Short mmCIF file of C-alpha atoms in Angstrom, two decimals:
data_model
loop_
_atom_site.label_atom_id
_atom_site.label_comp_id
_atom_site.label_asym_id
_atom_site.label_seq_id
_atom_site.Cartn_x
_atom_site.Cartn_y
_atom_site.Cartn_z
CA MET A 1 121.12 70.78 81.36
CA HIS A 2 124.31 71.50 79.49
CA THR A 3 126.71 74.44 79.62
CA GLU A 4 127.68 74.68 75.93
CA LEU A 5 126.35 78.24 75.61
CA HIS A 6 128.44 79.43 78.53
CA ASN A 7 131.53 77.51 77.45
CA ASN A 8 131.32 78.18 73.69
CA ALA A 9 129.92 81.69 73.42
CA GLY A 10 130.19 83.07 76.93
CA LEU A 11 127.49 84.94 78.82
CA PRO A 12 127.03 88.71 78.90
CA ALA A 13 128.57 90.37 81.93
CA LYS A 14 125.30 92.17 82.72
CA GLN A 15 121.84 90.62 83.02
CA PRO A 16 120.19 90.48 79.54
CA TYR A 17 116.59 91.30 80.44
CA SER A 18 116.58 95.08 80.08
CA GLY A 19 114.90 95.03 76.66
CA SER A 20 111.50 93.95 75.37
CA PRO A 21 109.45 92.15 76.56
CA TRP A 22 110.95 92.09 80.08
CA PHE A 23 112.09 95.70 80.67
CA TYR A 24 113.94 94.78 83.84
CA ASN A 25 116.41 97.50 84.84
CA GLY A 26 118.37 95.56 87.43
CA SER A 27 122.12 96.10 87.70
CA GLU A 28 123.21 92.49 88.31
CA VAL A 29 126.60 91.65 86.82
CA LEU A 30 128.34 88.30 86.54
CA ASP A 31 131.07 88.16 89.16
CA LEU A 32 131.82 84.45 89.46
CA ASN A 33 133.72 81.99 87.28
CA ASP A 34 131.61 78.84 87.52
CA PRO A 35 131.86 76.41 84.56
CA GLU A 36 128.50 74.92 85.54
CA ILE A 37 126.50 78.08 84.79
CA VAL A 38 123.93 77.56 82.01
CA ASP A 39 122.52 81.07 81.51
CA TRP A 40 120.89 84.11 83.06
CA MET A 41 117.32 83.76 84.38
CA LEU A 42 114.71 86.26 85.55
CA VAL A 43 112.56 85.63 88.63
CA GLU A 44 109.53 87.68 89.63
CA LEU A 45 106.99 87.94 92.42
CA TYR A 46 103.33 88.75 91.76
CA ALA A 47 100.43 89.59 94.05
CA GLY A 48 96.96 90.76 93.13
CA GLY A 49 97.77 90.18 89.48
CA PHE A 50 100.53 92.83 89.60
CA LEU A 51 104.30 92.55 89.37
CA ARG A 52 105.85 93.30 92.79
CA GLY A 53 109.54 92.61 92.32
CA GLN A 54 112.16 91.16 89.98
CA ALA A 55 115.70 89.84 90.16
CA ALA A 56 118.13 88.23 87.73
CA GLY A 57 119.91 85.03 88.71
CA LEU A 58 122.04 82.33 87.15
CA LEU A 59 120.95 78.78 86.37
CA ARG A 60 123.45 76.01 87.08
CA SER A 61 123.57 72.68 85.25
CA ASP A 62 122.21 70.93 88.35
CA GLY A 63 119.00 72.97 88.04
CA ASN A 64 119.69 75.31 90.95
CA LEU A 65 119.29 79.05 90.63
CA VAL A 66 122.01 81.13 92.27
CA ASN A 67 122.77 84.82 92.58
CA THR A 68 125.66 86.48 90.75
CA GLY A 69 128.04 85.56 93.53
CA GLY A 70 127.09 81.88 93.48
CA ASN A 71 124.95 82.00 96.61
CA PRO A 72 121.78 79.85 96.32
CA VAL A 73 119.64 82.71 97.67
CA VAL A 74 118.30 85.13 95.05
CA HIS A 75 117.00 88.27 96.78
CA ILE A 76 113.98 90.08 95.33
CA VAL A 77 113.10 93.53 96.62
CA VAL A 78 109.31 93.91 96.84
CA ASP A 79 107.37 97.15 96.56
CA LYS A 80 105.43 96.76 99.83
CA GLU A 81 103.51 99.99 99.48
CA VAL A 82 101.94 98.86 96.24
CA ALA A 83 101.57 95.23 97.28
CA ASN A 84 99.46 96.03 100.31
CA THR A 85 96.89 98.03 98.34
CA ALA A 86 96.12 95.52 95.56
CA VAL A 87 93.34 92.96 95.44
CA SER A 88 93.63 89.75 93.46
CA ASP A 89 91.12 88.81 90.78
CA LEU A 90 90.21 85.86 92.99
CA ASN A 91 91.21 86.58 96.57
CA PRO A 92 93.35 89.18 98.28
CA LEU A 93 96.77 87.85 99.23
CA PRO A 94 98.08 88.52 102.72
CA PRO A 95 101.26 90.58 103.03
CA ASP A 96 104.44 88.68 102.14
CA THR A 97 102.49 86.17 100.02
CA TYR A 98 103.29 86.01 96.31
CA TYR A 99 103.23 83.88 93.20
CA LEU A 100 106.71 83.15 91.83
CA VAL A 101 107.32 83.43 88.06
CA VAL A 102 110.47 82.09 86.38
CA ARG A 103 111.50 83.38 82.93
CA HIS A 104 114.21 82.66 80.38
CA ARG A 105 115.05 84.45 77.13
CA ASN A 106 113.86 81.74 74.72
CA HIS A 107 111.76 79.46 76.92
CA LEU A 108 108.14 79.80 78.00
CA PRO A 109 107.79 81.20 81.54
CA VAL A 110 106.06 79.39 84.39
CA ARG A 111 104.54 80.43 87.69
CA THR A 112 103.85 78.55 90.87
CA LYS A 113 100.44 76.95 91.10
CA TYR A 114 99.92 78.28 94.62
CA PRO A 115 101.10 81.50 96.27
CA ILE A 116 104.05 81.29 98.62
CA LYS A 117 103.80 82.88 102.04
CA PHE A 118 107.33 84.12 102.54
CA ALA A 119 106.51 85.30 106.05
CA ASP A 120 106.37 81.61 107.06
CA TYR A 121 110.02 81.27 106.04
CA GLN A 122 111.34 84.51 107.60
CA GLY A 123 111.37 86.18 104.21
CA GLU A 124 113.00 83.28 102.35
CA ALA A 125 111.55 80.17 100.73
CA VAL A 126 112.90 77.16 98.85
CA VAL A 127 110.89 76.49 95.70
CA ASN A 128 111.36 73.36 93.55
CA LEU A 129 109.48 73.36 90.25
CA SER A 130 111.40 70.50 88.65
CA PHE A 131 110.09 67.33 90.28
CA ASP A 132 106.36 67.57 89.52
CA ALA A 133 104.41 69.34 86.76
CA GLY A 134 101.68 70.00 89.30
CA ASN A 135 103.84 72.59 91.04
CA CYS A 136 103.26 75.01 88.15
CA PHE A 137 100.05 76.73 87.14
CA SER A 138 98.38 75.38 83.99
CA ASN A 139 95.31 76.51 82.05
CA GLN A 140 95.84 74.49 78.84
CA ASP A 141 95.41 70.81 77.99
CA TYR A 142 99.19 70.36 78.33
CA THR A 143 101.47 71.06 81.27
CA SER A 144 103.34 74.34 81.46
CA THR A 145 106.61 72.42 81.96
CA VAL A 146 107.88 69.47 79.91
CA GLN A 147 109.36 66.28 81.32
CA ILE A 148 112.89 65.37 80.26
CA GLY A 149 113.96 62.18 82.00
CA SER A 150 112.79 62.56 85.58
CA THR A 151 112.96 66.36 85.57
CA TRP A 152 110.29 68.90 84.61
CA CYS A 153 111.78 71.78 82.63
CA LEU A 154 110.78 75.03 80.94
CA ARG A 155 109.55 74.60 77.36
CA ALA A 156 112.14 75.81 74.84
CA GLY A 157 111.68 77.48 71.47
CA ASP A 158 110.22 80.93 72.12
CA VAL A 159 112.63 82.52 69.65
CA ASN A 160 110.77 85.83 69.36
CA SER A 161 109.97 85.97 73.10
CA ASP A 162 106.23 86.51 72.55
CA GLY A 163 104.97 83.83 74.93
CA GLN A 164 104.23 81.25 72.23
CA VAL A 165 106.18 78.46 70.54
CA LYS A 166 105.11 77.59 66.99
CA VAL A 167 106.51 77.04 63.49
CA ASN A 168 103.49 78.12 61.46
CA GLY A 169 101.24 81.18 61.19
CA ALA A 170 101.79 84.81 62.10
CA ASN A 171 104.80 85.71 64.23
CA ASN A 172 106.05 82.12 64.28
CA ASP A 173 109.40 81.16 65.78
CA GLN A 174 110.65 79.32 62.71
CA ASN A 175 110.47 82.53 60.71
CA ALA A 176 112.22 84.45 63.49
CA LEU A 177 115.04 81.91 63.37
CA VAL A 178 115.41 81.45 59.62
CA ASN A 179 115.25 85.15 58.84
CA ASP A 180 117.55 86.30 61.60
CA PRO A 181 119.53 89.19 60.07
CA ALA A 182 122.78 87.33 60.66
CA LEU A 183 121.62 84.10 59.01
CA ASN A 184 119.69 86.01 56.34
CA GLY A 185 117.81 82.89 55.26
CA LEU A 186 120.98 81.07 54.18
CA LEU A 187 120.79 77.34 54.88
CA SER A 188 124.56 76.98 54.85
CA SER A 189 125.34 79.70 57.37
CA VAL A 190 126.88 78.65 60.67
CA LEU A 191 127.50 81.43 63.17
CA GLN A 192 129.71 80.81 66.16
CA ASP A 193 129.90 82.46 69.58
CA GLN A 194 126.25 83.54 69.48
CA TYR A 195 124.23 84.73 72.47
CA LYS A 196 120.81 85.03 70.84
CA THR A 197 117.28 83.79 71.41
CA GLN A 198 117.55 82.12 67.98
CA ASP A 199 120.04 79.66 69.49
CA VAL A 200 117.23 77.29 70.45
CA ASN A 201 119.44 74.41 71.61
CA MET A 202 121.74 76.82 73.46
CA ASP A 203 125.06 75.54 72.19
CA GLY A 204 126.47 78.93 71.19
CA LEU A 205 126.05 78.15 67.48
CA LEU A 206 123.38 79.58 65.21
CA LYS A 207 122.47 77.40 62.23
CA GLN A 208 119.46 75.91 60.45
CA SER A 209 120.99 72.87 58.73
CA GLY A 210 123.44 70.11 59.56
CA PRO A 211 123.98 68.24 62.85
CA LYS A 212 122.48 69.80 65.98
CA ASN A 213 120.88 72.67 64.09
CA ASP A 214 118.43 75.00 65.79
CA LEU A 215 115.59 74.60 63.30
CA ASP A 216 115.51 70.83 63.75
CA PHE A 217 115.56 71.23 67.51
CA LEU A 218 112.64 73.66 67.37
CA ALA A 219 110.48 71.74 64.90
CA ASN A 220 111.18 68.16 65.92
CA LYS A 221 112.45 68.16 69.50
CA VAL A 222 110.26 70.91 70.94
CA LEU A 223 107.14 70.60 68.77
CA GLY A 224 107.43 66.93 67.88
CA GLY A 225 107.30 67.57 64.14
CA SER A 226 103.79 69.04 64.28
CA LEU A 227 103.28 72.11 62.08
CA SER A 228 100.03 72.93 63.87
CA MET A 229 101.24 72.60 67.48
CA VAL A 230 101.32 75.80 69.51
CA TYR A 231 102.60 75.98 73.07
CA LYS A 232 101.55 79.04 75.05
CA ALA A 233 102.82 80.60 78.23
CA GLN A 234 100.54 79.69 81.11
CA LEU A 235 100.57 82.47 83.67
#
């Protein structure tokens, strides 16, 4: 993972997940100067099919998620009162047992394949989703994460943050990129210092032509040049 977005455009001081479709009202602010920070992430805990708690954290280039102070422990406050009254679609989960979901602004989210019993770890658990695709839940004929080298990563390209990545049909991501109000459909436009979901390759530049452009990354790197391919969030 690279840090071009952080180094070229900078990250917002406050967590960016307050709007649609996340509606997270956390007050986390960036209070460390770490050149290895990639971007803000959102982590969630679910039980019984319901959201129990959320927290924003920061992804480092080594793949580790840290809190806003650089500590590798991201604390999530859980609504115990609600959690203890819900029943899963499949089986009730014991107290302190949750599925973990990881989200990013323009990537497809993932969740753990199996629930994590935090009580076994005194309220804390180490979760590694990067070394095996089988660690994440999947209900499609493709894995919810994509392998890059030896590491399994979130799938990029969800420009309009609707839980799908595609370049054709209704509400497709190519259209959301090309017709961004700032680009306005102009092939020659190059916008610098951008912190937008349209920046698919996350280099802080927004453009749809020329070297390292976002449209090429979306269509050919993420979707392999297939106009019909659609990747969906698997939660």
